[in-house]
Tab-separated table of C-alpha atoms and ligand atoms in Angstrom:
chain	number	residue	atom	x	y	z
Q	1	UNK	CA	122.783	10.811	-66.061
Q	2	UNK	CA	124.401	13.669	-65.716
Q	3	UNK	CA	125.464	13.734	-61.764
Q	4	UNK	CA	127.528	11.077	-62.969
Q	5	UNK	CA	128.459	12.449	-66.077
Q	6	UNK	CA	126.823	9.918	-68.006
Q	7	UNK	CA	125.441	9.985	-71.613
Q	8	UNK	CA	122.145	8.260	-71.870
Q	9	UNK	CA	121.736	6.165	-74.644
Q	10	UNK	CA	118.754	4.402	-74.389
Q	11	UNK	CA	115.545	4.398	-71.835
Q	12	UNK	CA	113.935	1.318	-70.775
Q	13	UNK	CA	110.266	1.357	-69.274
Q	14	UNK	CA	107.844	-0.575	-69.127
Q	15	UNK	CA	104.735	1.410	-67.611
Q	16	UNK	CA	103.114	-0.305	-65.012
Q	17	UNK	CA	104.405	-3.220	-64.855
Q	18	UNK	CA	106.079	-4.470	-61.827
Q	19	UNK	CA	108.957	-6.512	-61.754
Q	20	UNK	CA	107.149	-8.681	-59.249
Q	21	UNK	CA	103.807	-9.310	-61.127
Q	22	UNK	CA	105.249	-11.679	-63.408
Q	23	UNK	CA	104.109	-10.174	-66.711
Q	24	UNK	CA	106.199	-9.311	-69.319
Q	25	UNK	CA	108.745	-6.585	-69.379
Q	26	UNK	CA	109.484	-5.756	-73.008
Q	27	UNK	CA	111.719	-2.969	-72.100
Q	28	UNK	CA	113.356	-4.782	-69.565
Q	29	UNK	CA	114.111	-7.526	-71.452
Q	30	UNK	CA	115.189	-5.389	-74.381
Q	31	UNK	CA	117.684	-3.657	-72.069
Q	32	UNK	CA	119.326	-7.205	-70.816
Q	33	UNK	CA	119.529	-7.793	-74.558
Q	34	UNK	CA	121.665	-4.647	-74.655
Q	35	UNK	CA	123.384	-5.439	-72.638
Q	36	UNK	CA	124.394	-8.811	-73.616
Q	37	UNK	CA	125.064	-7.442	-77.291
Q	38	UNK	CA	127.666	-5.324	-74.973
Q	39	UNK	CA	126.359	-1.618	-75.945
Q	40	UNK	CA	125.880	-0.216	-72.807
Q	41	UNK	CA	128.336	0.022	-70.183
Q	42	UNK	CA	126.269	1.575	-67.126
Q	43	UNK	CA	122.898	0.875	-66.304
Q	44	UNK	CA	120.922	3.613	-64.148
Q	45	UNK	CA	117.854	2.797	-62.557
Q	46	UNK	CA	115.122	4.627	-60.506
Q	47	UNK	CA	115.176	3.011	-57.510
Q	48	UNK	CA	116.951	-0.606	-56.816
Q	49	UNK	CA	114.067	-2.285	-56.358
Q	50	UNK	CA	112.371	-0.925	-59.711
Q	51	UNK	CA	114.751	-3.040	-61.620
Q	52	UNK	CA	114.823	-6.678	-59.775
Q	53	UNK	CA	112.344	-8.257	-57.394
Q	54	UNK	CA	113.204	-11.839	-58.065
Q	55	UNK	CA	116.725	-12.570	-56.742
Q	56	UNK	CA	116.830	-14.754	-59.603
Q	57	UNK	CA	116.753	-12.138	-62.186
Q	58	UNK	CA	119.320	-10.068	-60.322
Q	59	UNK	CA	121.550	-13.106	-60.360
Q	60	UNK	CA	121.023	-12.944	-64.444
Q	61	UNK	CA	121.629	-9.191	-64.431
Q	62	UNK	CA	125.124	-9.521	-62.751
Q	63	UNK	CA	125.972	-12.494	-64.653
Q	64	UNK	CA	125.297	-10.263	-68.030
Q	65	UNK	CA	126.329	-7.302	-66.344
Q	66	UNK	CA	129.876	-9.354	-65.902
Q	67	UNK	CA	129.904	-10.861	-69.277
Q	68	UNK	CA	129.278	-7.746	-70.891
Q	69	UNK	CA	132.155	-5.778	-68.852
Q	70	UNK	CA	129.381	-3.590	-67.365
Q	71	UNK	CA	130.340	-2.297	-64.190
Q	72	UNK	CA	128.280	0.632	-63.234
Q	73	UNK	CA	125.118	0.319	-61.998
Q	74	UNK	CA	123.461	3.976	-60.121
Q	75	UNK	CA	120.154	4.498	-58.916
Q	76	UNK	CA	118.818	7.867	-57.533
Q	77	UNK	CA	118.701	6.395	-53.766
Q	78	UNK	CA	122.514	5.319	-53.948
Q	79	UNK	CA	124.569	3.806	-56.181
Q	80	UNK	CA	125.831	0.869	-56.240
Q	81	UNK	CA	129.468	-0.687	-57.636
Q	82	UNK	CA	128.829	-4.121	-59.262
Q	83	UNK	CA	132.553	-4.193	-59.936
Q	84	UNK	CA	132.771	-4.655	-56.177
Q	85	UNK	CA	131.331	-7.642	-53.717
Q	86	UNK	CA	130.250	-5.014	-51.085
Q	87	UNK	CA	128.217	-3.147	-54.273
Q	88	UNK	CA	126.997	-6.808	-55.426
Q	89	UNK	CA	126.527	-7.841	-51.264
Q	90	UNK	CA	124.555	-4.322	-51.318
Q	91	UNK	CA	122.379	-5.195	-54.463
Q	92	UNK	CA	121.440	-7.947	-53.394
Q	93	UNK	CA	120.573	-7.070	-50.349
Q	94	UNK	CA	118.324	-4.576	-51.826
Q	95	UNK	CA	116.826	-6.699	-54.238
Q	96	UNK	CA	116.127	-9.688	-51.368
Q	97	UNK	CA	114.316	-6.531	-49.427
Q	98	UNK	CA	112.322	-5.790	-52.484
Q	99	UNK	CA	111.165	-9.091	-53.051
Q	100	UNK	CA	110.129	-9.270	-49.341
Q	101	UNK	CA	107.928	-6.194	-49.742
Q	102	UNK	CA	106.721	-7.612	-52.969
Q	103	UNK	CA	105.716	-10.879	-51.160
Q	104	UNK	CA	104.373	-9.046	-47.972
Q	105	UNK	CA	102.492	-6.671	-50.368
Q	106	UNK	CA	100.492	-9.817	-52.617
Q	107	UNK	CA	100.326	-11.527	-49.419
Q	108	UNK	CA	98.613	-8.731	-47.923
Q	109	UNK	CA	96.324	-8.221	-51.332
Q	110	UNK	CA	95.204	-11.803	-50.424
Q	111	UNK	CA	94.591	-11.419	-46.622
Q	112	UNK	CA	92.585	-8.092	-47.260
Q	113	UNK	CA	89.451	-9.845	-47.384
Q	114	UNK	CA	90.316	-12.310	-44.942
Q	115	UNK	CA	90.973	-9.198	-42.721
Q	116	UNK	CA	87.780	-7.499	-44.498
Q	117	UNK	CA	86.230	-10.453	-43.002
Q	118	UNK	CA	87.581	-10.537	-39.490
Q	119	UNK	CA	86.816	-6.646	-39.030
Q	120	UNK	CA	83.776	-7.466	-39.886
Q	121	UNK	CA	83.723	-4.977	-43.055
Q	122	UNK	CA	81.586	-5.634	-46.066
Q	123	UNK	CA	83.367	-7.163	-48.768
Q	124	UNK	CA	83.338	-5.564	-52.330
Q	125	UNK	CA	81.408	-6.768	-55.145
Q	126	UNK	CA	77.697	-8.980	-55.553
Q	127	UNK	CA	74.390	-8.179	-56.003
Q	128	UNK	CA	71.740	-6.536	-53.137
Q	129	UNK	CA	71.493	-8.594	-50.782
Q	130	UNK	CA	67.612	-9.290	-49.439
Q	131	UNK	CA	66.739	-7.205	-45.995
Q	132	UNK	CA	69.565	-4.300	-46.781
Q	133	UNK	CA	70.074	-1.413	-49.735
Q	134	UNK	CA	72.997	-2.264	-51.965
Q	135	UNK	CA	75.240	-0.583	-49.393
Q	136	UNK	CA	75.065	-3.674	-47.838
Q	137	UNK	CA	74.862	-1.700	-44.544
Q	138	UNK	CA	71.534	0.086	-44.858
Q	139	UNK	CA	68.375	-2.482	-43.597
Q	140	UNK	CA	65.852	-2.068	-45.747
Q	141	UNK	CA	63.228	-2.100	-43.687
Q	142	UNK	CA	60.309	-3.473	-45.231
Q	143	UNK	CA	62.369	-6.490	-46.365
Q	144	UNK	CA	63.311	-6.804	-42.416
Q	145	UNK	CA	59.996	-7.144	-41.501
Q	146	UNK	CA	60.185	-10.662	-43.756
Q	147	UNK	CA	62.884	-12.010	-42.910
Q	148	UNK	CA	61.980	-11.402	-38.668
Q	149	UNK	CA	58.505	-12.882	-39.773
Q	150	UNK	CA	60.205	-16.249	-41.593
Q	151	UNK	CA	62.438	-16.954	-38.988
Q	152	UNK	CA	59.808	-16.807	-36.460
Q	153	UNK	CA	57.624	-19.230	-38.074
Q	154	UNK	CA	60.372	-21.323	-39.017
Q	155	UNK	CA	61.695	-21.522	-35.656
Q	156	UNK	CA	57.813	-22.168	-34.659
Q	157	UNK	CA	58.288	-25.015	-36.959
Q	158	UNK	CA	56.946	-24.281	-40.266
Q	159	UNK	CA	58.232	-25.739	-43.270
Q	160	UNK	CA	60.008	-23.605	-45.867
Q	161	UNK	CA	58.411	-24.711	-48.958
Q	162	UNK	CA	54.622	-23.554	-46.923
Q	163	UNK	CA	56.355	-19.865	-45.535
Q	164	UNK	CA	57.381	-19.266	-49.590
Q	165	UNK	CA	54.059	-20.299	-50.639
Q	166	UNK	CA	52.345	-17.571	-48.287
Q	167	UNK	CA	54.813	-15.045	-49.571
Q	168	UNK	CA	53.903	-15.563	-52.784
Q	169	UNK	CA	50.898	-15.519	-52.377
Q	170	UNK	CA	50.664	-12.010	-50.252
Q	171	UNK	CA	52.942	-11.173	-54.206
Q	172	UNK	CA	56.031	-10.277	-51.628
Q	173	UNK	CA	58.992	-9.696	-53.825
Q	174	UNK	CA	62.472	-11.604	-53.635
Q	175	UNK	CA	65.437	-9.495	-54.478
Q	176	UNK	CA	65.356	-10.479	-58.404
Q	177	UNK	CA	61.461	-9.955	-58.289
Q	178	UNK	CA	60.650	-13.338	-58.914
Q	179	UNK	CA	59.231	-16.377	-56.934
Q	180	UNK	CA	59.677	-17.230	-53.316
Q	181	UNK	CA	61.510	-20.808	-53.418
Q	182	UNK	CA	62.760	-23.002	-50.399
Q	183	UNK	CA	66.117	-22.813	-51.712
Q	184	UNK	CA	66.217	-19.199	-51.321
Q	185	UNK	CA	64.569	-18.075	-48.417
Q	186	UNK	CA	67.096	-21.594	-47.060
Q	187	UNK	CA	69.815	-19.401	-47.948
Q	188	UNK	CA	68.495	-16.132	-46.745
Q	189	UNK	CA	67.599	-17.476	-43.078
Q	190	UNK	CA	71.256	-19.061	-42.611
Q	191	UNK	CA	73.228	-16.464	-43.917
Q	192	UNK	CA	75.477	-14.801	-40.973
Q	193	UNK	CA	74.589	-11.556	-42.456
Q	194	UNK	CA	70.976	-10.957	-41.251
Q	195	UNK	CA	72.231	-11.572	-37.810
Q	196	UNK	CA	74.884	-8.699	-38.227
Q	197	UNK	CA	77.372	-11.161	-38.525
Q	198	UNK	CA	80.298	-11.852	-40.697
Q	199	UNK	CA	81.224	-15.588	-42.099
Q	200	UNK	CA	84.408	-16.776	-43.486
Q	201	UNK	CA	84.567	-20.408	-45.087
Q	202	UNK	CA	81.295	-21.266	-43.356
Q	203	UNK	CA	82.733	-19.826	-40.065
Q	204	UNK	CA	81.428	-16.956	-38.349
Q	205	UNK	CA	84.480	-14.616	-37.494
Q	206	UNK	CA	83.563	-11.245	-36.350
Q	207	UNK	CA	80.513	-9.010	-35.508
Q	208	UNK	CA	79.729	-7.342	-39.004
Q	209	UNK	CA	79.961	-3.459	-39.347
Q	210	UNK	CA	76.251	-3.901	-40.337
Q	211	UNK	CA	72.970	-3.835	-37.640
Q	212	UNK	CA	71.345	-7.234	-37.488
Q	213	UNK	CA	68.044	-8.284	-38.484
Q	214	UNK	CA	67.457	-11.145	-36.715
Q	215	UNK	CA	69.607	-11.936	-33.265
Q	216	UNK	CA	73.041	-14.030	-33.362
Q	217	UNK	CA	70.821	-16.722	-31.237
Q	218	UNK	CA	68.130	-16.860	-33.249
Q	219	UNK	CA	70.116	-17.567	-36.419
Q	220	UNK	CA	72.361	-20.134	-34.183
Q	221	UNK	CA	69.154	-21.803	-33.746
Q	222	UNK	CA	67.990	-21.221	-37.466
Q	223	UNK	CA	71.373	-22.974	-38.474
Q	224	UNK	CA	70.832	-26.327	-35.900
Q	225	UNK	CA	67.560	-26.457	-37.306
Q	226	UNK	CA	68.174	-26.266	-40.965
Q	227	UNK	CA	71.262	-28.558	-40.807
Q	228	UNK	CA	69.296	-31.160	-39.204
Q	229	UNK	CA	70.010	-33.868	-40.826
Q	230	UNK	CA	66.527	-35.970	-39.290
Q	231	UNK	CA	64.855	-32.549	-40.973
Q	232	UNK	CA	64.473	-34.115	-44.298
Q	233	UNK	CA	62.038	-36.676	-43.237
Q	234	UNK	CA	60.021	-33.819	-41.828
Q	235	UNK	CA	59.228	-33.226	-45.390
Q	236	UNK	CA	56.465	-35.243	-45.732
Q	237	UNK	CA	53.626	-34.150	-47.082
Q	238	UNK	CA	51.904	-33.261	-43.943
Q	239	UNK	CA	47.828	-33.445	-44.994
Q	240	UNK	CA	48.265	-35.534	-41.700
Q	241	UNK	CA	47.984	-33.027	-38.264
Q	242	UNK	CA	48.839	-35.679	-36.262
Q	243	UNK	CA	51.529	-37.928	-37.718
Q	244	UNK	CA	54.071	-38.939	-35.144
Q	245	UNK	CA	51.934	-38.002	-32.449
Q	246	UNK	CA	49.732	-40.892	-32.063
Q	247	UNK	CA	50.885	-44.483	-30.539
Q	248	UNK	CA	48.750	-47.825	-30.706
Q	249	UNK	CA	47.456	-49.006	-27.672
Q	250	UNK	CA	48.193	-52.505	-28.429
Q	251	UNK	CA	51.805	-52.347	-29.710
Q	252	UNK	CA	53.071	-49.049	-28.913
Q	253	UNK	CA	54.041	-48.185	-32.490
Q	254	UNK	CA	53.688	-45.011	-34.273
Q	255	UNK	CA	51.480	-45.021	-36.310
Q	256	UNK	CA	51.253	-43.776	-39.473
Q	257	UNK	CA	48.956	-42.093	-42.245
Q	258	UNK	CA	47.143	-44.116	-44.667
Q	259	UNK	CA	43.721	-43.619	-46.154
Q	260	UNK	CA	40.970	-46.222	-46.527
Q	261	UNK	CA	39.780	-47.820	-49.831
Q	262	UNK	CA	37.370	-45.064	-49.837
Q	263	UNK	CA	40.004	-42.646	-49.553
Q	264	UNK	CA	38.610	-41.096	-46.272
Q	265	UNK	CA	41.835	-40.190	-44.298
Q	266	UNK	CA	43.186	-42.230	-41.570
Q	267	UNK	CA	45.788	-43.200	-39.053
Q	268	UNK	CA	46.949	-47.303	-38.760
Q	269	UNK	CA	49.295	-49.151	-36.699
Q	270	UNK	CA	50.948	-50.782	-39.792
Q	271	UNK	CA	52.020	-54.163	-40.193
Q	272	UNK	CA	53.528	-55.951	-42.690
Q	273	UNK	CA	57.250	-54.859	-44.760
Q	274	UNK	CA	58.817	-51.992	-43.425
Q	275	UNK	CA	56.421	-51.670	-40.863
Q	276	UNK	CA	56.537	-52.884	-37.180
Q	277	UNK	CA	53.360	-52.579	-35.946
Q	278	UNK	CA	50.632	-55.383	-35.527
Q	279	UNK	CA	47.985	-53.764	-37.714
Q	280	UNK	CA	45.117	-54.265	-35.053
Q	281	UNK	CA	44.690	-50.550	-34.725
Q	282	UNK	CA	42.482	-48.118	-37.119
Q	283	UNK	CA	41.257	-44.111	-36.054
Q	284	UNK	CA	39.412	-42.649	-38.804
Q	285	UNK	CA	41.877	-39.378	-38.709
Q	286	UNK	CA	38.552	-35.649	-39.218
Q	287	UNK	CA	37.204	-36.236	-35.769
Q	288	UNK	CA	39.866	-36.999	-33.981
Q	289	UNK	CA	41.900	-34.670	-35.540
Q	290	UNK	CA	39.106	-32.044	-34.215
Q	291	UNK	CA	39.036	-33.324	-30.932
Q	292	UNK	CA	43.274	-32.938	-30.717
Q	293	UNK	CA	42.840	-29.583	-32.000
Q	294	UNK	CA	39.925	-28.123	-28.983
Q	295	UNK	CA	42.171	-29.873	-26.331
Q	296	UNK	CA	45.574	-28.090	-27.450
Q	297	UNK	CA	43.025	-24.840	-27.813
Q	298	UNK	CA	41.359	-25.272	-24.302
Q	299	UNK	CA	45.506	-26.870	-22.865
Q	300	UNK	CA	46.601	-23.575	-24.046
Q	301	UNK	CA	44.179	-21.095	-22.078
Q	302	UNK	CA	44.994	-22.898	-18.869
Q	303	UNK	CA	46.524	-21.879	-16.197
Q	304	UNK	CA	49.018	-25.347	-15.867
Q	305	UNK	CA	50.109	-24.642	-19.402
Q	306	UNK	CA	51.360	-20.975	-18.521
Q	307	UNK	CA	52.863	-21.918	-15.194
Q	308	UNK	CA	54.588	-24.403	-16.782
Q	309	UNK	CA	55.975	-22.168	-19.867
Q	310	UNK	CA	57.045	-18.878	-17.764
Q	311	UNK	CA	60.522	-20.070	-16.578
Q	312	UNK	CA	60.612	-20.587	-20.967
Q	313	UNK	CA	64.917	-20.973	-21.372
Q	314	UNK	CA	65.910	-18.496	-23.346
Q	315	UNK	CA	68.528	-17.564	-26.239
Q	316	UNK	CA	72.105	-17.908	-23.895
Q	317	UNK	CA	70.534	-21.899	-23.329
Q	318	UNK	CA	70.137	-22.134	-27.211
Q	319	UNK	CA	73.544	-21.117	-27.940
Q	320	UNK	CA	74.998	-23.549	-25.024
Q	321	UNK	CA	73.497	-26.336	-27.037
Q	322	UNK	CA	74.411	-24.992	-30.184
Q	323	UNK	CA	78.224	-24.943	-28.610
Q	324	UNK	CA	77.675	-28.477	-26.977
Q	325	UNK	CA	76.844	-29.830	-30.491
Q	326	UNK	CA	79.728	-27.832	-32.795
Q	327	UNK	CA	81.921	-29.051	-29.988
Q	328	UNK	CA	81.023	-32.852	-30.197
Q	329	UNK	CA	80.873	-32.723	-33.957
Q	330	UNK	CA	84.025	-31.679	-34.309
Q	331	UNK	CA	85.445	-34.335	-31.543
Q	332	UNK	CA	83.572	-37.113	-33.889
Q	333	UNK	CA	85.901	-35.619	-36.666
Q	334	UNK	CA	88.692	-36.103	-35.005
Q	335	UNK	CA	88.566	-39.180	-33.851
Q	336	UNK	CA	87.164	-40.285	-37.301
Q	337	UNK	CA	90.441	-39.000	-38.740
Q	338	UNK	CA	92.811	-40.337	-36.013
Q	339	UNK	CA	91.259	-44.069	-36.624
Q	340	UNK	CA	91.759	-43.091	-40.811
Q	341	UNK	CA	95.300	-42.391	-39.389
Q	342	UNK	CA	95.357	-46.243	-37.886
Q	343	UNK	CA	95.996	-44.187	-34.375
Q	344	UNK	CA	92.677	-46.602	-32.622
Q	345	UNK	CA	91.363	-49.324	-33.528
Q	346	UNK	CA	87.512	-49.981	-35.027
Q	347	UNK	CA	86.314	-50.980	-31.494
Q	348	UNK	CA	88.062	-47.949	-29.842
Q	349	UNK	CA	86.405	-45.744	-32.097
Q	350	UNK	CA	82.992	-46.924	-32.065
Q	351	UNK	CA	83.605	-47.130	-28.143
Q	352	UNK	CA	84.699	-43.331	-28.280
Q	353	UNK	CA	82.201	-42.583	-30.522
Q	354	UNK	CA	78.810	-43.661	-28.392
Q	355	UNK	CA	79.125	-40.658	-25.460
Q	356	UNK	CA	80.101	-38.169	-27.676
Q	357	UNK	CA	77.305	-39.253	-30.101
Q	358	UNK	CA	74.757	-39.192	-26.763
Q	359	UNK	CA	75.971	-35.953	-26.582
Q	360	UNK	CA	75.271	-34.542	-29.553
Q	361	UNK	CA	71.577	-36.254	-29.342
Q	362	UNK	CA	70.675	-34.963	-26.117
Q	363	UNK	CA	71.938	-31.386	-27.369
Q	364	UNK	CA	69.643	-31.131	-30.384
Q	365	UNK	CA	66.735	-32.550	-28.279
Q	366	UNK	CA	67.405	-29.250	-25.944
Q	367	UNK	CA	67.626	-27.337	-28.741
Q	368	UNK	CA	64.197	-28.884	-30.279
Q	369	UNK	CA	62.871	-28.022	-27.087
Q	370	UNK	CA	63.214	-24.585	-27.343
Q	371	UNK	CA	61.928	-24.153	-30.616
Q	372	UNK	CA	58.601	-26.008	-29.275
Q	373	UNK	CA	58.700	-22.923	-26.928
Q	374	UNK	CA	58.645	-21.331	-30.017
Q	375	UNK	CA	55.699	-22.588	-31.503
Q	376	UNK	CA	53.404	-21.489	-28.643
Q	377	UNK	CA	55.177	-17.595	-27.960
Q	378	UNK	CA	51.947	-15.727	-28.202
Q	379	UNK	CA	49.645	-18.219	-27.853
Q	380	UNK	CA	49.454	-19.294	-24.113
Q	381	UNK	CA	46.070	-17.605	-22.983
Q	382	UNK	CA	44.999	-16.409	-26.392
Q	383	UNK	CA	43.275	-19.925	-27.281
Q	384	UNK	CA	40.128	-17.656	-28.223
Q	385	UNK	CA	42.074	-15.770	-30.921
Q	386	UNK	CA	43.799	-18.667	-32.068
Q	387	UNK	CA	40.681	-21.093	-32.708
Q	388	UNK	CA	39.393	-17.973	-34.989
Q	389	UNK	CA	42.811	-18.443	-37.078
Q	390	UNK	CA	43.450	-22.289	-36.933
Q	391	UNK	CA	42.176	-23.018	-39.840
Q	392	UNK	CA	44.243	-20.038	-41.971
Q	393	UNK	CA	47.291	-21.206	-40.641
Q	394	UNK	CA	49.529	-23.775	-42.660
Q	395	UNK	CA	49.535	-27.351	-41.524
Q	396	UNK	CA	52.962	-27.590	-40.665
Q	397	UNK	CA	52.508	-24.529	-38.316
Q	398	UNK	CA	49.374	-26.067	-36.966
Q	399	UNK	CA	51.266	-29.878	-36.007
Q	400	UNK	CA	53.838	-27.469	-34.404
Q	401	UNK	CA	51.626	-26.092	-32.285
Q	402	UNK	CA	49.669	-29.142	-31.402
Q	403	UNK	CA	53.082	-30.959	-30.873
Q	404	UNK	CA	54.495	-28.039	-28.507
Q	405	UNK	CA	51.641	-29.233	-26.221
Q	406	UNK	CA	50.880	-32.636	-26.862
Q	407	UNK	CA	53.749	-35.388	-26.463
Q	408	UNK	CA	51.774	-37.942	-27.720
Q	409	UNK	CA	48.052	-39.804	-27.676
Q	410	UNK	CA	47.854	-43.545	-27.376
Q	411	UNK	CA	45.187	-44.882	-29.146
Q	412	UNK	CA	43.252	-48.274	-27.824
Q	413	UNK	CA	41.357	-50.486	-30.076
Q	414	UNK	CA	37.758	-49.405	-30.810
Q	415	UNK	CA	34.741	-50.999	-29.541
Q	416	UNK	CA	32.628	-53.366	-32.318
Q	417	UNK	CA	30.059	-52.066	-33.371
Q	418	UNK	CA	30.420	-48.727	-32.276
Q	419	UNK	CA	30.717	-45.940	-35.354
Q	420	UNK	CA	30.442	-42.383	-33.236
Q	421	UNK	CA	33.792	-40.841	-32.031
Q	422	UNK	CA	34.570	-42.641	-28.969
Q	423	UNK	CA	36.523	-40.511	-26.549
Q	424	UNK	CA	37.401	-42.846	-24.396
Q	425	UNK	CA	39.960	-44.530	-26.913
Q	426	UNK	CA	42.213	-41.754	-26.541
Q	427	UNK	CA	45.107	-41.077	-23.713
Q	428	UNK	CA	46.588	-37.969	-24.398
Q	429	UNK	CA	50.233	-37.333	-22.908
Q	430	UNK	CA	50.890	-34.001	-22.321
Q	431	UNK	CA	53.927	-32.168	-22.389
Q	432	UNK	CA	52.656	-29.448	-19.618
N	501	ZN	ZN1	49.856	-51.799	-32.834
């Protein structure tokens, strides 16, 4: 270096590689063998901070620096004396800073997508995602229309496994272009993102930079509903419109689906092993089912039924019970962990446990309510339309409809003898 009048005698770099990263410097390490073999006698760097960013291999560099009677040590921001403490107080120093800033800058590497996240910016990377262009900000509006349409009739109770099966049908196209499964539209309906929302580790953190698609309360609602855990037993193959619906007049049971030797369909107040009814009670299931369906249609045209559904709660109730449920959950954690931790005992737990539990019961019931609301937006006074479509619509849409209206119908015993459809077994419960 020639400020300092200085012959160079060898140059050391190692291109893009920073001291930090943790990846091999030849040239630095070529340079400490150098100087260990004693041929240099100054060492001239760029900047401090170029040369060391672990404090532990600036502690090496002095120690060689020492043994090889290498004193000198410049760098084009200052030099620095190793001979002396205040120039080895001063590099050290320097190279402390540097591996701050090297920490601070791979710690901030790491938060920028937690940060991504909380701004709600989109986050590099992935495939299209369905309902936006792959600027992940654009909606694609077509694809909008879909998702709006799914998450109405799965909030109006539909199952997902009949909503794919329409879209396939009408050939509507997933993202890859192939078939509509559960699993994905699942996955579609409780992402954050078609409610303009962002989600980090299965949180939501910030309003996205995005527009929505659907409303943050709608996919609140969405998300109780598909994490139901009672939703699985919803699954059942519903060729029956009004399983759970009906009750024997005898027993009170539920009862259930089961066809007759013949295989004509039917509903039974079953008896026997895994069943606690007393078996006394049998309602061949067409005609009734026909007669359920004209009282919902004629329920829904009246004038009680639309009294009784204006003052419908609305999306700030939904996310109340939502709040009331994420709340109580994560108070059963808790308390889960702090008896794990041998902090209460069994009984103090389970004691604990039963309010916050009647909570969180009473909270999805709300919640179930509203999505019974649902089911009938549209259809209260428009009976006449309706009947036309009935029969196009999916079962599963069709029970939630009839179960929106209808609490449930006790069933009495029927007369001997008598074969026609006997009305006057039936006491219908209405919700309305
Ligand atoms: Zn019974």
């Amino acid at each position: 270096m020639a400020r300092q009048g200085w012959a160079v005698e060898e140059r050391y770099v190692d291109d893009d590689v920073s001291a930090y990263s943790g990846k091999p410097r030849p040239a630095y390490r070529r340079m400490l063998d150098d100087l260990r073999g004693g041929f240099l006698d100054a060492v001239v760097v760029w900047d401090l901070d170029r040369l060391h960013r672990q404090p532990r291999e600036l502690e090496e560099f002095f120690d060689l620096c020492k043994l090889a009677g290498v004193s000198k040590l410049a760098s084009v921001s200052g030099d620095v004396d190793l001979s002396t403490h205040d120039g080895q107080f001063l590099a050290r120093i320097l190279g402390a800073v540097a591996k701050k800033e090297s920490d601070d800058k791979s710690r901030r590497i790491r938060r920028k997508h937690e940060e991504l996240a909380q701004a709600g910016k989109i986050a590099g990377g992935g495939s299209r995602a369905y309902g936006y262009e792959a600027d992940k900000r654009t909606v694609r509006e077509s694809e909008a229309l879909v998702i709006r349409e799914c998450a109405a009739r799965l909030l109006a109770g539909e199952a997902l496994r009949s909503i794919c099966g329409d879209l396939n049908e009408r050939a509507v196209q997933t993202v890859t272009g192939s078939e509509w499964k559960p699993q994905t539209l699942r996955r579609i309906l409780l992402s954050a993102r078609i409610s303009g929302q962002r989600e980090h580790n299965g949180e939501i953190v910030a309003t996205a930079e995005w527009p929505p698609i659907i409303t943050p309360a709608e996919s609140t609602r969405i998300r109780g509903l598909l994490s139901d855990p009672e939703r699985g037993t919803n699954r059942v193959a519903r060729r029956y419109l009004l399983v759970r619906l009906l009750r024997c007049g005898l027993c009170g049971e539920t009862l259930v689906s089961r066809p007759k030797a013949g295989g004509a369909r039917a509903y039974v107040c079953a008896k026997g092993p895994g069943f606690s009814g007393c078996g006394r009670i049998t309602v061949m299931a067409e005609p009734l089912e026909q007669f359920v369906v004209e009282a919902v249609l004629y329920r829904l045209d009246s004038p009680q039924l639309a009294a009784a559904m204006s003052g419908e709660p609305g999306d700030p109730d939904a996310q109340r019970w939502q709040a009331e449920i994420d709340q109580s959950r994560a108070e059963l954690d808790e308390l889960a962990a702090m008896y794990g931790r041998r902090e209460i005992g069994l009984s103090e737990w389970q004691a604990a446990r039963t309010p916050i539990e009647r909570r969180v019961t009473d909270a999805k019931k709300q919640l179930g309510r509203l999505t019974r609301t649902t089911a009938l937006a549209g259809q209260i006074g428009h009976a006449t339309k309706l009947r036309e479509r009935w029969t196009t619509l999916p079962l599963s849409r069709q029970h939630a409809i009839v179960a929106a209206v209808l609490d449930h119908l006790v069933v009495a015993p029927g007369r001997r003898g008598y074969n026609k459809f006997d009305v006057g077994r039936f006491t219908p419960a209405w919700r309305a």
